[in-house]
mmCIF file of C-alpha atoms in Angstrom:
data_model
loop_
_atom_site.group_PDB
_atom_site.id
_atom_site.type_symbol
_atom_site.label_atom_id
_atom_site.label_comp_id
_atom_site.label_asym_id
_atom_site.label_seq_id
_atom_site.Cartn_x
_atom_site.Cartn_y
_atom_site.Cartn_z
ATOM 1 C CA MET E 1446 133.210 -50.186 -10.313
ATOM 2 C CA SER E 1447 135.494 -53.058 -9.599
ATOM 3 C CA VAL E 1448 134.204 -56.532 -8.974
ATOM 4 C CA LEU E 1449 135.921 -58.207 -6.059
ATOM 5 C CA ARG E 1450 134.377 -61.675 -6.445
ATOM 6 C CA ILE E 1451 131.978 -63.569 -8.682
ATOM 7 C CA ALA E 1452 130.889 -66.980 -7.384
ATOM 8 C CA GLY E 1453 133.614 -66.805 -4.741
ATOM 9 C CA ARG E 1454 136.441 -66.174 -7.230
ATOM 10 C CA THR E 1455 138.231 -63.005 -8.231
ATOM 11 C CA PRO E 1456 138.226 -61.901 -11.879
ATOM 12 C CA ALA E 1457 142.016 -62.509 -11.942
ATOM 13 C CA GLU E 1458 141.485 -66.120 -10.823
ATOM 14 C CA LEU E 1459 139.037 -66.499 -13.695
ATOM 15 C CA GLY E 1460 141.506 -65.048 -16.196
ATOM 16 C CA MET E 1461 139.333 -62.033 -16.924
ATOM 17 C CA ILE E 1462 138.911 -58.353 -16.190
ATOM 18 C CA VAL E 1463 135.778 -56.294 -15.526
ATOM 19 C CA THR E 1464 136.029 -52.843 -17.090
ATOM 20 C CA GLY E 1465 134.681 -49.503 -15.903
ATOM 21 C CA ARG E 1466 131.913 -49.546 -18.542
ATOM 22 C CA SER E 1467 129.907 -51.914 -16.363
ATOM 23 C CA GLN E 1468 126.494 -50.804 -15.159
ATOM 24 C CA ARG E 1469 125.510 -50.999 -11.499
ATOM 25 C CA PRO E 1470 122.284 -49.078 -10.859
ATOM 26 C CA GLY E 1471 121.954 -46.901 -7.777
ATOM 27 C CA LEU E 1472 118.465 -48.291 -7.226
ATOM 28 C CA PRO E 1473 116.473 -50.895 -9.115
ATOM 29 C CA SER E 1474 113.411 -49.928 -11.158
ATOM 30 C CA THR E 1475 110.132 -49.475 -9.349
ATOM 31 C CA ARG E 1476 106.944 -51.464 -9.726
ATOM 32 C CA ASP E 1477 104.251 -48.850 -9.167
ATOM 33 C CA ASN E 1478 100.961 -50.090 -7.724
ATOM 34 C CA LEU E 1479 98.340 -47.920 -9.427
ATOM 35 C CA LEU E 1480 94.669 -48.254 -10.188
ATOM 36 C CA ALA E 1481 93.172 -46.310 -13.093
ATOM 37 C CA ILE E 1482 89.503 -45.528 -12.605
ATOM 38 C CA PRO E 1483 87.439 -44.943 -15.772
ATOM 39 C CA GLY E 1484 86.111 -41.387 -15.949
ATOM 40 C CA ARG E 1485 88.649 -40.082 -13.424
ATOM 41 C CA ASN E 1486 91.857 -38.258 -14.226
ATOM 42 C CA GLY E 1487 95.074 -39.771 -12.985
ATOM 43 C CA ALA E 1488 95.226 -42.947 -10.929
ATOM 44 C CA MET E 1489 94.968 -44.165 -7.347
ATOM 45 C CA ASP E 1490 98.463 -44.597 -5.910
ATOM 46 C CA PHE E 1491 98.950 -47.651 -3.700
ATOM 47 C CA GLY E 1492 102.698 -47.185 -3.282
ATOM 48 C CA ALA E 1493 105.534 -48.947 -5.022
ATOM 49 C CA ASP E 1494 107.894 -51.886 -4.662
ATOM 50 C CA MET E 1495 111.351 -52.479 -6.082
ATOM 51 C CA GLU E 1496 111.937 -54.659 -9.126
ATOM 52 C CA PRO E 1497 114.940 -56.986 -9.336
ATOM 53 C CA ARG E 1498 118.298 -55.187 -9.687
ATOM 54 C CA LEU E 1499 119.984 -55.637 -13.081
ATOM 55 C CA PHE E 1500 123.756 -55.614 -13.477
ATOM 56 C CA SER E 1501 125.598 -55.516 -16.771
ATOM 57 C CA LEU E 1502 129.306 -56.236 -16.353
ATOM 58 C CA ASP E 1503 131.636 -55.395 -19.242
ATOM 59 C CA CYS E 1504 134.120 -58.288 -19.201
ATOM 60 C CA ALA E 1505 137.193 -59.224 -21.183
ATOM 61 C CA ILE E 1506 139.209 -62.417 -21.259
ATOM 62 C CA ILE E 1507 142.708 -62.112 -22.628
ATOM 63 C CA SER E 1508 144.694 -65.243 -23.412
ATOM 64 C CA ARG E 1509 147.577 -66.360 -25.626
ATOM 65 C CA ASN E 1510 145.440 -67.915 -28.370
ATOM 66 C CA HIS E 1511 141.900 -68.908 -29.344
ATOM 67 C CA ILE E 1512 142.191 -72.373 -27.776
ATOM 68 C CA GLU E 1513 143.140 -70.990 -24.347
ATOM 69 C CA LEU E 1514 140.421 -68.353 -24.746
ATOM 70 C CA GLN E 1515 137.782 -71.032 -25.345
ATOM 71 C CA HIS E 1516 139.008 -72.990 -22.322
ATOM 72 C CA ARG E 1517 138.766 -69.904 -20.051
ATOM 73 C CA ILE E 1518 135.290 -69.059 -21.356
ATOM 74 C CA GLU E 1519 134.071 -72.603 -20.683
ATOM 75 C CA THR E 1520 135.583 -72.577 -17.182
ATOM 76 C CA PHE E 1521 133.814 -69.303 -16.402
ATOM 77 C CA MET E 1522 130.503 -70.503 -17.857
ATOM 78 C CA ARG E 1523 130.585 -73.578 -15.589
ATOM 79 C CA LEU E 1524 130.473 -71.227 -12.587
ATOM 80 C CA LEU E 1525 127.223 -69.703 -13.834
ATOM 81 C CA VAL E 1526 125.245 -72.912 -14.454
ATOM 82 C CA ASP E 1527 124.456 -75.964 -12.332
ATOM 83 C CA SER E 1528 125.000 -79.602 -13.278
ATOM 84 C CA TYR E 1529 121.694 -79.549 -15.196
ATOM 85 C CA GLY E 1530 122.801 -76.602 -17.332
ATOM 86 C CA ARG E 1531 120.437 -74.163 -15.614
ATOM 87 C CA PRO E 1532 121.564 -70.735 -14.410
ATOM 88 C CA ARG E 1533 122.434 -70.856 -10.742
ATOM 89 C CA THR E 1534 122.541 -68.191 -8.082
ATOM 90 C CA VAL E 1535 126.052 -66.988 -7.249
ATOM 91 C CA GLU E 1536 127.453 -64.259 -5.045
ATOM 92 C CA LEU E 1537 128.587 -60.924 -6.500
ATOM 93 C CA VAL E 1538 130.790 -58.668 -4.348
ATOM 94 C CA PHE E 1539 132.146 -55.241 -5.298
ATOM 95 C CA GLU E 1540 135.438 -53.762 -4.033
ATOM 96 C CA ALA E 1541 133.695 -50.623 -2.767
ATOM 97 C CA HIS E 1542 131.650 -52.745 -0.321
ATOM 98 C CA PRO E 1543 133.449 -56.028 0.407
ATOM 99 C CA ASP E 1544 131.063 -56.643 3.326
ATOM 100 C CA ARG E 1545 127.956 -56.708 1.087
ATOM 101 C CA VAL E 1546 126.854 -59.547 -1.144
ATOM 102 C CA TYR E 1547 124.332 -59.625 -3.990
ATOM 103 C CA ASN E 1548 122.852 -63.008 -4.862
ATOM 104 C CA VAL E 1549 122.704 -62.891 -8.649
ATOM 105 C CA ARG E 1550 121.861 -65.183 -11.522
ATOM 106 C CA TYR E 1551 122.866 -65.095 -15.170
ATOM 107 C CA SER E 1552 119.864 -63.721 -17.022
ATOM 108 C CA GLY E 1553 119.649 -62.800 -20.693
ATOM 109 C CA ALA E 1554 122.082 -63.363 -23.535
ATOM 110 C CA MET E 1555 125.848 -63.084 -23.670
ATOM 111 C CA PRO E 1556 127.359 -62.929 -27.155
ATOM 112 C CA ILE E 1557 131.161 -62.914 -27.075
ATOM 113 C CA ASP E 1558 133.250 -60.867 -29.518
ATOM 114 C CA ARG E 1559 136.361 -62.969 -30.206
ATOM 115 C CA ILE E 1560 139.536 -61.799 -31.866
ATOM 116 C CA ALA E 1561 142.408 -64.292 -31.675
ATOM 117 C CA GLY E 1562 143.040 -64.760 -27.925
ATOM 118 C CA HIS E 1563 140.801 -61.904 -26.813
ATOM 119 C CA GLY E 1564 137.123 -62.204 -25.890
ATOM 120 C CA ARG E 1565 134.852 -59.367 -24.792
ATOM 121 C CA PHE E 1566 131.264 -59.632 -23.547
ATOM 122 C CA MET E 1567 128.608 -58.005 -21.413
ATOM 123 C CA LEU E 1568 127.645 -60.298 -18.534
ATOM 124 C CA PRO E 1569 123.948 -59.818 -17.624
ATOM 125 C CA LEU E 1570 123.241 -60.643 -13.972
ATOM 126 C CA THR E 1571 120.009 -60.190 -12.036
ATOM 127 C CA ALA E 1572 119.605 -59.878 -8.269
ATOM 128 C CA TYR E 1573 116.000 -60.929 -7.715
ATOM 129 C CA GLU E 1574 116.337 -59.753 -4.107
ATOM 130 C CA PRO E 1575 117.360 -56.194 -5.069
ATOM 131 C CA TYR E 1576 119.306 -55.320 -1.932
ATOM 132 C CA ALA E 1577 122.767 -56.447 -0.941
ATOM 133 C CA LEU E 1578 123.053 -58.673 2.071
ATOM 134 C CA GLY E 1579 125.465 -57.660 4.797
ATOM 135 C CA VAL E 1580 127.583 -59.747 7.055
ATOM 136 C CA GLU E 1581 125.341 -61.510 9.540
ATOM 137 C CA GLN E 1582 125.730 -60.057 13.001
ATOM 138 C CA LEU E 1583 124.688 -62.051 16.028
ATOM 139 C CA TRP E 1584 123.566 -60.137 19.095
ATOM 140 C CA GLU E 1585 123.506 -62.078 22.328
ATOM 141 C CA GLN E 1586 121.888 -60.905 25.537
ATOM 142 C CA THR E 1587 121.452 -63.057 28.628
ATOM 143 C CA VAL E 1588 118.274 -62.281 30.544
ATOM 144 C CA VAL E 1589 118.894 -62.974 34.224
ATOM 145 C CA THR E 1590 115.800 -61.422 35.758
ATOM 146 C CA SER E 1591 112.369 -60.979 34.297
ATOM 147 C CA PRO E 1592 110.866 -58.738 33.104
ATOM 148 C CA ARG E 1593 113.797 -56.868 31.633
ATOM 149 C CA ALA E 1594 113.820 -54.678 28.520
ATOM 150 C CA PHE E 1595 116.846 -53.894 26.379
ATOM 151 C CA THR E 1596 117.395 -52.211 23.026
ATOM 152 C CA ILE E 1597 119.284 -53.740 20.134
ATOM 153 C CA GLN E 1598 120.420 -51.279 17.468
ATOM 154 C CA SER E 1599 121.516 -52.175 13.967
ATOM 155 C CA ALA E 1600 123.793 -50.201 11.665
ATOM 156 C CA GLY E 1601 121.824 -51.411 8.623
ATOM 157 C CA ASP E 1602 119.568 -49.256 6.483
ATOM 158 C CA ILE E 1603 116.875 -51.826 5.596
ATOM 159 C CA ARG E 1604 114.388 -53.302 8.040
ATOM 160 C CA THR E 1605 115.125 -56.934 8.687
ATOM 161 C CA GLU E 1606 113.160 -59.457 10.690
ATOM 162 C CA PRO E 1607 115.110 -60.404 13.814
ATOM 163 C CA VAL E 1608 115.980 -63.943 14.793
ATOM 164 C CA ILE E 1609 115.225 -64.336 18.472
ATOM 165 C CA GLU E 1610 116.401 -67.462 20.245
ATOM 166 C CA LEU E 1611 115.512 -68.245 23.855
ATOM 167 C CA THR E 1612 117.456 -70.812 25.844
ATOM 168 C CA ASN E 1613 116.512 -71.940 29.341
ATOM 169 C CA THR E 1614 119.683 -72.833 31.217
ATOM 170 C CA GLY E 1615 117.979 -73.159 34.599
ATOM 171 C CA ASN E 1616 116.071 -75.956 36.323
ATOM 172 C CA THR E 1617 112.756 -74.090 36.407
ATOM 173 C CA THR E 1618 110.336 -74.695 33.548
ATOM 174 C CA ILE E 1619 109.277 -71.536 31.760
ATOM 175 C CA THR E 1620 105.519 -71.704 31.260
ATOM 176 C CA SER E 1621 104.880 -68.373 29.540
ATOM 177 C CA PHE E 1622 106.758 -65.459 28.057
ATOM 178 C CA ARG E 1623 106.107 -62.547 25.723
ATOM 179 C CA ILE E 1624 108.335 -61.152 22.970
ATOM 180 C CA GLN E 1625 107.425 -57.727 21.700
ATOM 181 C CA ASN E 1626 109.123 -56.572 18.492
ATOM 182 C CA GLU E 1627 108.445 -52.958 17.566
ATOM 183 C CA TYR E 1628 109.668 -50.670 14.793
ATOM 184 C CA GLU E 1629 109.861 -46.940 14.961
ATOM 185 C CA ILE E 1630 107.418 -45.400 12.489
ATOM 186 C CA ASP E 1631 109.001 -43.422 9.629
ATOM 187 C CA GLN E 1632 108.230 -39.715 9.841
ATOM 188 C CA GLY E 1633 109.227 -38.991 6.229
#
């Protein structure tokens, strides 16, 4: 698993490497919605939701000496916190999917093993929105006559609320209209 960018910068630009020991879960943990009823075996199942996605990146910074190492560590840490010293949300992009972005935040602890000019650490990042965001695609359709129906298909695999924008370019005032947004029901 190679990281392409963290906070808009490549690991090479940051003077570090991300090793293959990093952990990138296939799916985040679930938050099961159950209700245990006293005197009844089992539980009532009300479905499940996804928890935040946790990443643990095995990182190393290699420099000429301990002074340069400290400087590189401090430069990297400034990317992860805002001007108030609080963890900030940054983008995380992997080489396998350069068109997908996770919005992550430093979360946890990060002790650094230092030997001369070498520093190694596990970088804990959390994506509180557990799914990657894709490149925004804008679909534009001009409606010339009314009523007219058309289908917009997406290549994505997660339902997303559409953004529908209507623009009246004519001289006639539009007094009423109806937008109907339907989803196909899962059969699984």
